[in-house]
Structures are given as structure tokens and as C-alpha cells.
Amino acid sequence: MQIGIVYAHFFGIMLHQCKIKVLYLLGNLGHLIGIGNDIDGIHLHELIL
């Protein structure tokens, strides 16, 4: 049971890190395309955290 809890916690951390990376990449992509800017990307990043 304890191992399951540790595994779930680790998986949650990995999932959270992936979400941050995806949002960061989307923010940069939006900046390159011209849809958004760096400030929008930072606010979105802070909102998820």
C-alpha cells in the first residue's frame, strides 16, 4: 500500500512537470507566431502553479 502511495505521488510530480513544460512551449510558440507575448506566457505559467 505504501509503495502505491509513493508511486502515485511520483507520477503526480512527473505529470505536473510535463504540464509546465507544455504550457511553457505553448507560450513560446504563441510568441513566435505573434498570438501572444512573453508576459502572457508568464501569467499562464504562474496561474497553473
Coordinates of C-alpha atoms in Angstrom, one line a residue:
M1 CA 0.0 0.0 0.0
Q2 CA 2.8 2.4 0.9
I3 CA 4.6 1.7 -2.4
G4 CA 1.4 2.6 -4.2
I5 CA 1.2 6.0 -2.5
V6 CA 4.8 6.8 -3.3
Y7 CA 4.3 5.8 -6.9
A8 CA 1.2 7.9 -7.2
H9 CA 3.0 10.9 -5.7
F10 CA 5.9 10.5 -8.1
F11 CA 3.6 10.1 -11.0
G12 CA 1.8 13.3 -9.9
I13 CA 5.1 15.2 -9.8
M14 CA 6.0 14.0 -13.3
L15 CA 2.6 14.9 -14.7
H16 CA 2.9 18.4 -13.2
Q17 CA 6.4 18.9 -14.7
C18 CA 5.1 17.8 -18.1
K19 CA 2.2 20.3 -17.8
I20 CA 4.5 23.1 -17.0
K21 CA 6.8 22.3 -20.0
V22 CA 3.9 22.0 -22.4
L23 CA 2.5 25.4 -21.3
Y24 CA 6.0 27.0 -21.5
L25 CA 6.4 25.6 -25.0
L26 CA 2.9 26.8 -26.0
G27 CA 3.8 30.3 -24.6
N28 CA 7.0 30.4 -26.6
L29 CA 5.2 29.1 -29.7
G30 CA 2.5 31.7 -29.4
H31 CA 5.1 34.4 -29.0
L32 CA 6.9 33.3 -32.2
I33 CA 3.6 33.1 -34.2
G34 CA 2.5 36.5 -32.8
I35 CA -0.6 35.4 -31.0
G36 CA 0.7 36.2 -27.5
N37 CA 3.8 37.7 -25.9
D38 CA 6.2 36.7 -23.1
I39 CA 4.1 38.4 -20.4
D40 CA 1.0 36.3 -21.4
G41 CA 3.2 33.1 -21.2
I42 CA 4.5 34.0 -17.8
H43 CA 1.0 34.7 -16.4
L44 CA -0.3 31.4 -17.8
H45 CA 2.6 29.7 -16.2
E46 CA 2.0 31.3 -12.8
L47 CA -1.7 30.6 -13.0
I48 CA -1.1 26.8 -13.3
L49 CA 1.5 26.9 -10.4

